Coordinates of C-alpha atoms and ligand atoms in Angstrom, one line a residue:
Chain A
M71 CA -25.8 -12.9 8.1
I72 CA -24.1 -11.6 11.3
A73 CA -26.0 -9.1 12.7
S74 CA -23.1 -8.0 15.2
V75 CA -20.5 -9.0 17.5
A76 CA -19.7 -7.5 20.9
F77 CA -16.1 -8.5 22.5
Q78 CA -14.8 -8.5 25.9
R79 CA -11.0 -8.5 26.5
F80 CA -10.0 -9.5 22.5
K81 CA -7.2 -7.9 22.0
A82 CA -7.4 -4.5 21.7
L83 CA -11.2 -5.0 21.9
R84 CA -11.7 -4.4 25.7
N85 CA -15.4 -3.3 25.4
A86 CA -16.4 -2.9 21.6
Q87 CA -19.6 -3.2 19.8
L88 CA -20.7 -3.7 16.0
V89 CA -23.3 -4.0 13.7
L90 CA -22.4 -5.3 10.7
G91 CA -24.1 -4.4 7.4
P92 CA -24.2 -6.3 3.5
F93 CA -20.8 -4.9 3.6
N94 CA -19.1 -3.3 5.8
L95 CA -15.6 -1.1 5.0
V96 CA -13.6 -0.8 8.2
I97 CA -10.8 2.2 8.7
G98 CA -8.7 3.3 11.3
P99 CA -4.9 3.0 12.6
N100 CA -2.9 -0.2 12.6
G101 CA -3.8 -1.7 15.4
S102 CA -6.9 -0.7 15.9
G103 CA -9.3 -3.7 15.9
K104 CA -9.6 -4.7 11.9
T105 CA -7.8 -7.4 11.3
S106 CA -9.4 -8.7 15.1
L107 CA -13.0 -8.6 14.4
I108 CA -11.5 -10.8 10.7
E109 CA -10.2 -12.9 13.3
A110 CA -13.1 -13.2 15.3
L111 CA -15.3 -14.5 12.1
L112 CA -12.3 -17.3 11.2
R113 CA -12.6 -18.4 14.8
L114 CA -16.3 -19.1 14.9
R115 CA -15.9 -20.8 11.4
L116 CA -12.8 -22.9 13.3
L117 CA -15.1 -23.5 16.4
A118 CA -18.5 -24.7 15.2
K119 CA -16.0 -27.0 12.6
L120 CA -16.1 -29.1 15.7
P121 CA -19.5 -30.6 17.9
L122 CA -21.2 -27.7 19.9
R123 CA -20.3 -28.6 23.2
S124 CA -23.3 -28.5 26.5
V125 CA -23.3 -25.3 28.6
V126 CA -20.3 -25.1 30.4
A127 CA -20.7 -23.5 34.1
E128 CA -19.4 -20.2 34.2
T129 CA -16.9 -21.5 37.3
E130 CA -15.6 -23.8 34.9
R131 CA -15.1 -20.9 32.4
T132 CA -12.1 -18.3 32.9
L133 CA -14.1 -15.4 33.7
E134 CA -11.7 -13.1 32.9
G135 CA -10.4 -14.4 29.3
P136 CA -11.7 -12.7 26.1
E137 CA -15.2 -13.1 25.1
I138 CA -17.1 -12.8 21.4
T139 CA -20.9 -12.8 20.6
F140 CA -22.4 -13.2 17.5
R141 CA -25.8 -12.0 16.7
F142 CA -27.1 -13.1 13.7
S143 CA -30.0 -11.4 11.2
P144 CA -33.1 -13.7 10.0
P145 CA -33.6 -15.7 10.1
F146 CA -31.1 -17.4 12.5
D147 CA -31.6 -14.1 14.6
G148 CA -33.2 -16.8 17.1
L149 CA -29.6 -18.0 18.0
E150 CA -26.2 -15.7 20.0
A151 CA -22.8 -17.6 19.5
R152 CA -20.4 -17.0 22.4
L153 CA -16.8 -17.6 22.4
S154 CA -15.1 -18.0 25.6
C155 CA -12.6 -19.3 27.6
V156 CA -12.5 -22.8 29.8
S157 CA -8.5 -22.6 30.6
D158 CA -6.4 -19.7 28.5
Q159 CA -6.5 -17.0 27.1
V160 CA -7.5 -18.0 23.7
C161 CA -11.1 -18.2 22.6
D162 CA -11.6 -22.2 22.9
L163 CA -15.0 -22.7 24.1
L164 CA -18.3 -22.4 21.4
Q165 CA -21.7 -21.8 23.0
V166 CA -24.4 -21.3 21.0
A167 CA -28.2 -20.4 23.1
P168 CA -31.5 -19.3 21.8
R169 CA -32.2 -16.2 22.6
P170 CA -35.6 -14.8 24.3
K171 CA -37.4 -13.6 20.4
G172 CA -36.4 -13.9 16.2
E173 CA -36.7 -17.3 14.3
G174 CA -34.6 -20.0 13.8
S175 CA -33.5 -20.7 18.1
N176 CA -33.2 -24.3 17.4
D177 CA -31.4 -24.1 13.6
W178 CA -27.8 -23.7 14.9
P179 CA -27.5 -26.6 12.2
G180 CA -28.9 -24.4 8.8
L181 CA -26.6 -21.4 10.7
R182 CA -23.7 -23.6 11.5
S183 CA -23.9 -24.7 7.4
R184 CA -23.4 -20.7 7.0
V185 CA -20.7 -20.2 9.7
L186 CA -19.1 -22.5 8.0
R187 CA -18.5 -20.6 4.9
I188 CA -17.0 -17.5 6.2
R189 CA -13.5 -16.7 4.5
G190 CA -11.4 -14.8 5.6
Y191 CA -8.7 -14.1 1.9
V192 CA -5.3 -11.9 2.3
L193 CA -4.3 -11.6 -1.4
D194 CA -0.6 -12.7 -2.0
H195 CA 0.8 -12.1 -5.5
H196 CA 3.4 -14.7 -5.2
A197 CA 1.1 -17.4 -4.4
I198 CA -1.3 -16.2 -7.4
A199 CA 0.9 -16.6 -9.8
A200 CA 2.7 -20.0 -8.9
P201 CA 1.1 -23.0 -10.6
A202 CA -1.7 -24.6 -8.1
V203 CA -2.7 -28.1 -7.8
A204 CA -5.3 -29.2 -9.7
K205 CA -7.6 -31.1 -8.1
E206 CA -7.2 -27.7 -5.2
G207 CA -10.0 -26.2 -7.5
A208 CA -13.1 -26.1 -5.6
E209 CA -12.4 -22.8 -3.8
L210 CA -10.3 -20.0 -3.5
N211 CA -7.5 -20.7 -0.4
A212 CA -7.2 -17.7 1.8
S213 CA -3.9 -16.3 -0.2
A214 CA -5.5 -17.4 -3.5
G215 CA -2.3 -18.8 -4.1
N216 CA -4.8 -22.2 -5.9
L217 CA -6.2 -18.7 -8.5
A218 CA -4.7 -21.0 -11.6
A219 CA -6.8 -24.0 -10.6
V220 CA -9.9 -22.7 -9.7
L221 CA -10.2 -21.0 -12.5
A222 CA -9.6 -24.3 -14.5
T223 CA -12.2 -25.7 -12.6
R224 CA -14.0 -23.1 -13.4
Q225 CA -13.3 -23.1 -16.9
A226 CA -14.6 -26.9 -16.7
H227 CA -17.4 -26.6 -14.8
H228 CA -19.4 -23.3 -14.7
P229 CA -18.5 -22.1 -18.4
A230 CA -21.1 -19.8 -18.8
A231 CA -19.8 -17.8 -15.4
F232 CA -16.1 -18.5 -16.5
D233 CA -16.8 -16.6 -19.3
R234 CA -18.4 -13.7 -17.3
L235 CA -15.6 -13.1 -15.1
V236 CA -13.2 -12.9 -17.8
A237 CA -16.1 -10.4 -19.6
D238 CA -15.3 -8.5 -16.6
F239 CA -11.9 -8.9 -15.9
T240 CA -10.9 -8.1 -19.8
R241 CA -13.2 -5.0 -19.3
I242 CA -11.1 -3.6 -16.4
A243 CA -8.5 -4.6 -17.6
P244 CA -8.5 -4.1 -21.2
E245 CA -4.8 -4.6 -22.5
F246 CA -5.5 -8.5 -21.6
T247 CA -8.1 -9.9 -23.4
E248 CA -8.2 -13.8 -22.6
I249 CA -7.2 -15.7 -19.5
G250 CA -5.9 -19.5 -20.7
T251 CA -5.4 -22.5 -18.0
E252 CA -3.4 -25.4 -18.5
L253 CA -2.6 -29.0 -16.5
G254 CA 1.6 -29.3 -16.4
E255 CA 2.5 -33.1 -16.3
D256 CA 3.4 -32.3 -12.9
G257 CA -0.9 -32.5 -11.6
R258 CA -0.4 -28.9 -11.2
V259 CA -2.0 -25.5 -13.7
R260 CA -1.1 -22.4 -14.4
F261 CA -2.8 -19.6 -16.3
R262 CA -1.4 -16.4 -18.4
L263 CA -3.5 -13.8 -19.8
R264 CA -2.9 -12.5 -23.2
L265 CA -2.1 -9.2 -24.3
K266 CA -4.0 -7.1 -26.7
E267 CA -1.6 -5.1 -27.9
E268 CA 1.0 -8.0 -29.1
D269 CA -1.6 -10.3 -29.4
T270 CA 0.6 -13.1 -27.4
W271 CA 0.6 -15.0 -24.1
I272 CA 2.2 -13.2 -20.5
E273 CA 2.6 -15.4 -17.8
P274 CA 1.1 -14.1 -14.4
D275 CA 4.7 -13.3 -12.5
N276 CA 4.8 -11.0 -15.4
V277 CA 1.5 -9.4 -14.2
S278 CA 1.7 -6.3 -11.7
Q279 CA 0.2 -7.4 -7.9
G280 CA -2.6 -4.9 -8.4
T281 CA -3.7 -7.1 -11.5
L282 CA -3.9 -10.4 -10.2
Y283 CA -5.9 -8.8 -6.9
L284 CA -7.7 -7.3 -9.3
L285 CA -8.4 -11.1 -10.8
A286 CA -8.3 -12.8 -7.6
M287 CA -11.4 -10.6 -6.8
I288 CA -12.9 -11.0 -9.4
T289 CA -12.8 -14.7 -9.6
L290 CA -14.1 -14.4 -6.2
A291 CA -17.4 -12.0 -7.2
H292 CA -18.2 -14.3 -10.0
D293 CA -17.9 -17.7 -8.1
P294 CA -21.1 -19.1 -8.7
D295 CA -21.6 -20.7 -5.1
P296 CA -19.8 -17.7 -3.1
P297 CA -18.8 -17.9 0.3
S298 CA -21.0 -16.4 3.2
I299 CA -19.0 -14.1 4.5
V300 CA -15.7 -12.0 3.1
C301 CA -13.5 -11.1 5.0
I302 CA -10.5 -9.3 2.8
E303 CA -8.0 -7.0 4.1
E304 CA -6.6 -3.9 2.0
I305 CA -8.8 -4.2 -1.0
D306 CA -7.0 -1.4 -2.2
R307 CA -3.5 -2.9 -2.4
G308 CA -1.2 -2.6 -5.5
I309 CA -4.5 -0.7 -7.4
H310 CA -4.3 2.4 -8.7
P311 CA -6.9 5.2 -7.2
R312 CA -8.7 5.5 -10.7
M313 CA -9.3 1.7 -10.8
L314 CA -10.7 1.6 -7.3
R315 CA -13.8 2.0 -7.9
E316 CA -13.8 -1.1 -10.0
V317 CA -12.8 -2.4 -6.7
R318 CA -15.4 -1.4 -5.0
D319 CA -18.1 -2.4 -7.7
V320 CA -16.2 -5.9 -8.3
L321 CA -16.9 -6.8 -4.3
Y322 CA -20.0 -4.4 -4.2
R323 CA -21.4 -7.4 -6.7
L324 CA -21.1 -9.8 -3.5
S325 CA -23.1 -7.8 -1.7
Y326 CA -25.6 -7.0 -4.1
P327 CA -26.5 -9.5 -6.2
A328 CA -29.6 -7.5 -7.5
A329 CA -28.1 -4.8 -8.1
F330 CA -26.0 -6.4 -10.6
G331 CA -29.3 -8.7 -12.3
E332 CA -28.1 -12.0 -10.0
T333 CA -30.4 -13.7 -8.0
R334 CA -28.0 -15.5 -5.1
T335 CA -27.7 -15.4 -2.0
P336 CA -25.8 -12.3 -0.5
V337 CA -22.4 -12.5 0.4
Q338 CA -21.7 -10.1 3.8
L339 CA -18.3 -8.7 2.9
I340 CA -16.1 -7.3 5.8
A341 CA -13.4 -5.5 4.1
T342 CA -10.2 -2.6 5.2
T343 CA -9.0 -0.4 3.4
H344 CA -5.8 2.4 4.1
S345 CA -6.9 4.4 1.1
P346 CA -8.9 7.5 1.2
Y347 CA -9.6 7.6 -2.4
L348 CA -11.3 4.3 -1.8
L349 CA -13.3 6.1 0.9
D350 CA -13.8 8.9 -1.5
L351 CA -16.0 6.4 -3.3
F352 CA -18.7 5.5 0.0
C353 CA -19.2 9.3 0.0
E354 CA -23.2 8.2 -1.0
H355 CA -23.3 5.0 1.0
P356 CA -21.8 5.9 4.9
E357 CA -23.7 3.4 6.4
E358 CA -21.3 1.1 4.8
V359 CA -17.8 3.0 6.4
V360 CA -16.8 1.4 10.2
I361 CA -14.3 3.6 11.4
S362 CA -12.1 1.5 14.2
A363 CA -10.3 3.9 16.7
K364 CA -7.2 3.6 19.1
H365 CA -7.6 5.2 22.8
G366 CA -4.0 3.8 24.5
A367 CA -4.0 -0.1 24.5
T368 CA -8.3 0.1 24.0
A369 CA -10.0 0.0 20.6
T370 CA -13.6 0.7 19.5
F371 CA -15.5 0.4 16.3
S372 CA -17.8 2.8 15.5
R373 CA -20.4 3.6 11.6
L374 CA -20.0 6.6 10.0
T375 CA -23.3 7.3 10.7
D376 CA -23.4 6.6 13.8
R377 CA -22.2 10.4 14.0
P378 CA -24.9 12.7 13.6
D379 CA -23.6 15.4 11.5
I380 CA -22.2 13.0 9.2
T381 CA -24.8 14.6 6.4
E382 CA -22.9 18.2 7.3
M383 CA -19.7 16.6 6.7
L384 CA -20.4 14.9 3.9
A385 CA -21.5 18.4 1.9
E386 CA -17.8 19.7 2.9
S387 CA -15.6 17.3 1.6
P388 CA -14.4 14.8 -0.2
L389 CA -14.8 11.8 3.0
G390 CA -11.3 10.7 2.2
D391 CA -9.7 13.8 3.2
M392 CA -12.0 14.3 6.0
W393 CA -10.5 10.8 7.1
Y394 CA -7.3 12.1 6.6
S395 CA -7.7 15.4 8.6
G396 CA -8.5 13.4 11.4
V397 CA -12.1 14.8 12.2
L398 CA -13.7 11.7 11.5
G399 CA -11.2 9.9 14.1
G400 CA -9.6 6.3 12.7
V401 CA -6.1 7.6 12.4
P402 CA -3.1 7.0 14.6
E403 CA -3.1 8.5 17.8
N404 CA 0.5 9.7 18.1
E405 CA 3.1 10.2 15.1
Chain B
M106 CA -11.1 21.2 -31.4
N107 CA -9.3 20.0 -28.9
V108 CA -10.9 20.1 -25.7
A109 CA -9.9 18.8 -22.0
L110 CA -12.8 17.5 -20.0
L111 CA -12.0 17.1 -16.4
S112 CA -14.6 14.9 -14.8
E113 CA -14.7 12.9 -11.2
S114 CA -15.4 9.7 -13.5
P115 CA -15.3 8.2 -16.8
A116 CA -19.4 8.3 -17.0
D117 CA -19.5 11.9 -16.3
E118 CA -17.1 12.4 -18.9
A119 CA -17.9 9.9 -21.7
A120 CA -21.4 12.2 -20.6
L121 CA -20.1 15.4 -21.4
R122 CA -18.5 14.9 -24.7
L123 CA -21.7 13.9 -25.8
L124 CA -22.8 17.4 -24.4
V125 CA -19.8 19.4 -25.7
E126 CA -20.2 17.6 -28.8
A127 CA -24.2 18.2 -29.0
V128 CA -24.1 22.0 -28.3
L129 CA -20.6 22.4 -30.6
Q130 CA -22.3 20.4 -33.5
R131 CA -19.5 19.6 -33.8
P132 CA -17.0 16.1 -33.3
I133 CA -14.2 17.3 -30.8
R134 CA -10.6 15.4 -30.0
R135 CA -9.9 15.2 -26.6
I136 CA -6.8 15.8 -24.6
E137 CA -5.4 12.9 -23.0
P138 CA -4.8 11.4 -20.4
A139 CA -8.5 12.3 -19.5
L140 CA -8.2 14.2 -17.0
R141 CA -10.2 13.6 -13.5
A142 CA -10.6 15.4 -9.6
R143 CA -12.2 14.3 -6.5
G144 CA -15.1 15.8 -6.2
W145 CA -15.8 19.3 -4.5
P146 CA -13.7 21.1 -3.5
N147 CA -11.4 19.0 -4.8
V148 CA -11.8 20.7 -8.8
A149 CA -10.9 24.2 -7.8
Q150 CA -8.0 23.2 -5.5
V151 CA -6.6 21.0 -8.8
L152 CA -8.1 23.6 -11.6
P153 CA -4.9 25.9 -11.3
A154 CA -2.6 22.8 -12.1
I155 CA -4.5 21.3 -14.6
L156 CA -4.7 24.9 -16.7
R157 CA -0.7 25.7 -16.2
H158 CA 0.4 22.1 -17.8
L159 CA -2.8 22.4 -20.9
H160 CA -1.3 26.1 -21.5
F161 CA 2.4 25.2 -21.6
N162 CA 2.1 21.0 -22.5
T163 CA -0.8 19.9 -24.4
D164 CA -2.3 21.5 -27.9
A165 CA -5.4 22.1 -25.7
H166 CA -7.9 24.8 -27.4
A167 CA -10.2 24.6 -24.2
L168 CA -11.0 23.0 -20.7
V169 CA -14.8 22.0 -20.0
V170 CA -15.1 21.7 -16.1
V171 CA -18.4 20.7 -14.7
V172 CA -19.4 19.9 -11.2
D173 CA -22.0 19.0 -8.9
A174 CA -23.5 21.7 -7.2
D175 CA -24.7 19.4 -4.1
D176 CA -26.2 21.9 -1.9
S177 CA -23.9 24.9 -2.2
V178 CA -25.5 28.4 -3.3
V179 CA -26.5 27.8 -7.0
H180 CA -25.7 30.6 -9.3
A181 CA -28.7 33.3 -9.9
A182 CA -28.3 36.2 -12.4
D183 CA -27.4 38.8 -9.8
H184 CA -23.8 37.1 -9.1
D185 CA -23.3 38.1 -13.4
R186 CA -23.0 41.6 -12.1
P187 CA -18.7 43.4 -12.7
G188 CA -16.4 42.4 -10.0
Y189 CA -19.1 40.2 -8.6
F190 CA -18.6 36.7 -7.1
H191 CA -20.4 34.8 -4.6
P192 CA -18.3 32.8 -2.7
R193 CA -20.1 30.0 -2.3
C194 CA -21.3 29.2 -5.9
R195 CA -19.0 26.5 -7.8
M196 CA -19.4 28.2 -11.0
C197 CA -18.5 31.5 -10.1
Q198 CA -16.2 29.8 -8.1
L199 CA -14.5 28.2 -11.1
R200 CA -15.1 31.0 -12.9
A201 CA -12.7 33.0 -10.5
V202 CA -10.5 30.0 -10.2
F203 CA -10.4 30.5 -14.6
R204 CA -10.0 33.8 -14.3
Q205 CA -6.9 33.9 -11.8
T206 CA -5.1 31.6 -13.2
T207 CA -5.7 32.2 -17.4
K208 CA -4.7 36.5 -17.1
K209 CA -1.5 35.3 -15.2
L210 CA 0.2 33.1 -18.2
P211 CA 1.8 34.4 -20.9
A212 CA 0.5 33.2 -24.6
A213 CA 1.5 30.0 -25.1
R214 CA 1.8 27.3 -28.0
G215 CA 0.3 30.6 -30.5
R216 CA -2.3 30.7 -28.7
E217 CA -3.7 33.3 -25.6
R218 CA -5.4 30.6 -23.2
V219 CA -6.6 28.0 -22.4
L220 CA -10.6 28.5 -23.2
R221 CA -13.4 28.4 -20.4
G222 CA -15.9 26.4 -20.0
V223 CA -17.9 25.7 -16.8
G224 CA -21.3 23.9 -16.4
V225 CA -22.4 23.5 -12.4
A226 CA -25.4 20.5 -12.7
V227 CA -27.6 21.4 -9.3
P228 CA -27.7 18.9 -7.0
A229 CA -26.1 16.5 -9.5
I230 CA -25.3 15.9 -13.2
E231 CA -28.1 12.9 -13.2
A232 CA -30.8 16.3 -13.4
W233 CA -29.3 17.3 -16.5
Y234 CA -29.6 13.1 -17.6
L235 CA -33.2 13.6 -16.5
A236 CA -34.2 16.6 -18.6
G237 CA -37.3 16.6 -20.5
R238 CA -38.4 12.9 -18.9
D239 CA -38.9 14.0 -15.2
P240 CA -40.3 17.4 -15.4
E241 CA -40.2 17.8 -12.3
V242 CA -36.3 18.1 -12.4
T243 CA -35.0 21.0 -12.3
E244 CA -33.0 23.7 -11.5
L245 CA -36.3 26.0 -10.4
A246 CA -38.0 23.4 -8.4
W247 CA -34.3 23.0 -6.6
T248 CA -33.6 26.3 -6.1
E249 CA -37.4 27.4 -5.1
G250 CA -37.1 23.8 -2.8
Q251 CA -33.8 25.4 -0.9
Q252 CA -35.5 28.5 -0.6
R253 CA -38.9 26.5 1.6
G254 CA -36.2 24.9 3.2
R255 CA -38.6 21.4 1.5
L256 CA -35.8 19.9 -1.1
P257 CA -38.5 18.1 -3.5
Y258 CA -36.0 15.0 -4.1
T259 CA -32.9 14.0 -2.9
R260 CA -29.5 13.1 -5.4
A261 CA -29.7 9.8 -4.5
Q262 CA -33.1 10.0 -5.3
L263 CA -32.1 10.9 -9.1
K264 CA -29.4 8.4 -9.3
Y265 CA -32.1 5.5 -8.6
R266 CA -34.2 7.4 -11.1
V267 CA -31.5 7.0 -13.9
Y268 CA -29.3 3.8 -13.2
G269 CA -33.1 1.9 -11.6
T270 CA -30.2 1.4 -8.4
D271 CA -28.1 2.9 -6.6
R272 CA -25.2 0.5 -7.2
P273 CA -25.0 1.0 -10.6
T274 CA -21.9 -0.7 -12.6
L275 CA -19.7 2.0 -14.3
P276 CA -20.6 0.4 -17.6
H277 CA -24.4 0.8 -16.8
E278 CA -24.2 4.3 -15.6
I279 CA -22.2 5.1 -19.1
D280 CA -25.0 3.6 -20.6
C281 CA -28.1 5.2 -19.0
A282 CA -25.7 9.0 -19.4
L283 CA -25.5 8.5 -22.6
R284 CA -29.1 7.3 -23.4
E285 CA -30.5 9.9 -21.5
I286 CA -28.3 11.9 -23.5
R287 CA -29.4 10.8 -27.3
R288 CA -32.6 10.7 -26.3
H289 CA -32.1 14.6 -27.9
H290 CA -31.5 13.8 -31.1
G291 CA -28.1 16.9 -30.7
D292 CA -31.2 19.3 -29.3
V293 CA -29.6 20.5 -25.9
R294 CA -32.8 23.1 -25.7
R295 CA -34.7 21.5 -22.8
I296 CA -31.5 20.9 -21.1
E297 CA -30.4 24.9 -21.3
H298 CA -33.9 25.3 -20.7
D299 CA -34.4 23.5 -17.1
H300 CA -31.0 23.4 -16.2
P301 CA -29.3 27.1 -16.6
G302 CA -26.1 26.0 -15.0
F303 CA -25.5 23.8 -18.3
A304 CA -27.2 27.2 -20.3
S305 CA -24.3 28.7 -18.7
L306 CA -21.9 25.8 -20.0
A307 CA -23.6 26.0 -23.3
R308 CA -23.2 30.0 -23.4
D309 CA -19.3 29.2 -22.5
L310 CA -18.6 26.5 -25.7
R311 CA -20.3 29.1 -28.3
G312 CA -18.5 32.0 -27.2
W313 CA -15.7 29.7 -27.9
F314 CA -16.3 30.8 -31.8
P315 CA -16.2 35.0 -32.8
G316 CA -19.0 36.0 -34.4
P317 CA -22.5 35.6 -34.9
V318 CA -23.6 32.4 -33.1
A319 CA -24.5 30.0 -35.6
F320 CA -26.5 27.6 -33.6
E321 CA -29.7 27.8 -34.3
G322 CA -31.0 24.7 -32.5
Q323 CA -33.7 22.0 -34.8
S324 CA -35.0 24.0 -37.3
G325 CA -32.3 22.9 -39.4
K326 CA -28.6 22.2 -38.4
V327 CA -27.0 25.5 -39.0
P328 CA -23.1 23.8 -40.1
V329 CA -20.6 25.8 -38.0
T330 CA -17.5 27.0 -39.7
D331 CA -14.5 25.6 -39.1
I332 CA -12.3 28.9 -37.3
K333 CA -8.7 28.0 -36.9
I334 CA -8.1 28.4 -33.2
Ligands
ZN212 ZN1 -22.5 32.1 -9.0

């Protein structure tokens, strides 16, 4: 949906551009702009909630402030969205302008409805394990802290989708056979997992972090009405290296529904990782890997496939080893 | 027969197990936990430690390793001459690691050494899966393509032909791999014929049993005498 983002003076992204694909795995050292990229998308959503302001004269804008320009893929490639500042260093002005070419130049309402469906996640296993207010289960929130409510809602309103979710989860985590939800008198929902071996139920606070993150991601991947864009940080967190293939595939389900026999609109995905083992799994699709690099106080983005020698490089070593070695960039400058 | 399988994924492992059982004409008991490597050159790097572990700490009779050739030099008959090994051929390299590692280990657990089974899929294991289905996919076609400087197909194309997508899920990958191998009904001569990198593995496996080779192909299942190793 978002075709490209260009940054000017936005935190460490002094002058950086990035073309986005359906699935984007961003790797790089801490502070190299991975989170800033996600912040920019969430800020676009935030400002899109407000009524659009008419074009503001340059004299009214703080020209030395940050500016972020978004371009979109068809059917919205006829529009450009720009975040800039009126008064301070925080991007608080959204302007949408037609581009000389492309579709949908007068369809800001259509694009806006998609922009409002951008979601960012930083999963929190404590929150995931906690009971959730039953009526807040329409969609997963940023920490997945309402997972119990989402599971209960899914089970009640989309039983087939719930069954697919459970089937996928119990296949990937075969120590469990069932996901149960229970509404308490306090109006909160709790979920629990049935253990295969002892045939007993286990509470989520006794389930490993990685398993809870996996369940949250699977719940997202089987959402019958998923977000337009999913930004998710540290997708490898808490997950055994041998299980990372499943994590990748769970998220691929969102971005490439046709490959999974699904017909819904693809979800654009922006994920970050620090795992070389996860990166290994992208050797056949290096175009999905974005490297964020930091030089002094300045961060930039590049695609792995921007390198002319990437085919030869991939023939030599696992991608993760190459990244760790430094030859791909995206490593800390000083240790 | 206790066999350890070293592979890159659960899909490769499931396929490999079927292939090994087809060649041996008997079920194997797989050594747990499943062994994994992260592709080349990681397989060769981790192999000495794996051999040492299997030798001293397990009741493995044998280790089977299969790697993809990718764009490396394909093993050829002239690599087999005594004392020679091609430094950029993965078959030669893996055999050398086996040789060098096992000769240093003293006998343990009632056996001299863990037996070797090495195969190289050219250019990837999906080529083996396509044997008998896609006649243009052979090791010869690949090596001729390498010599001409124009490869007949890419690894990505092979994967697409097997899985019908370039992003198969693991269960789909396993289903497709097993379906293709079961197509041969336990007679793997076609794969051996089209893929010398598989034939080498089959020869290794049959060499585990002393005496005349008991395998006689499809004319009749010749039972392999149970051999105590
Ligand atoms: Zn060789």
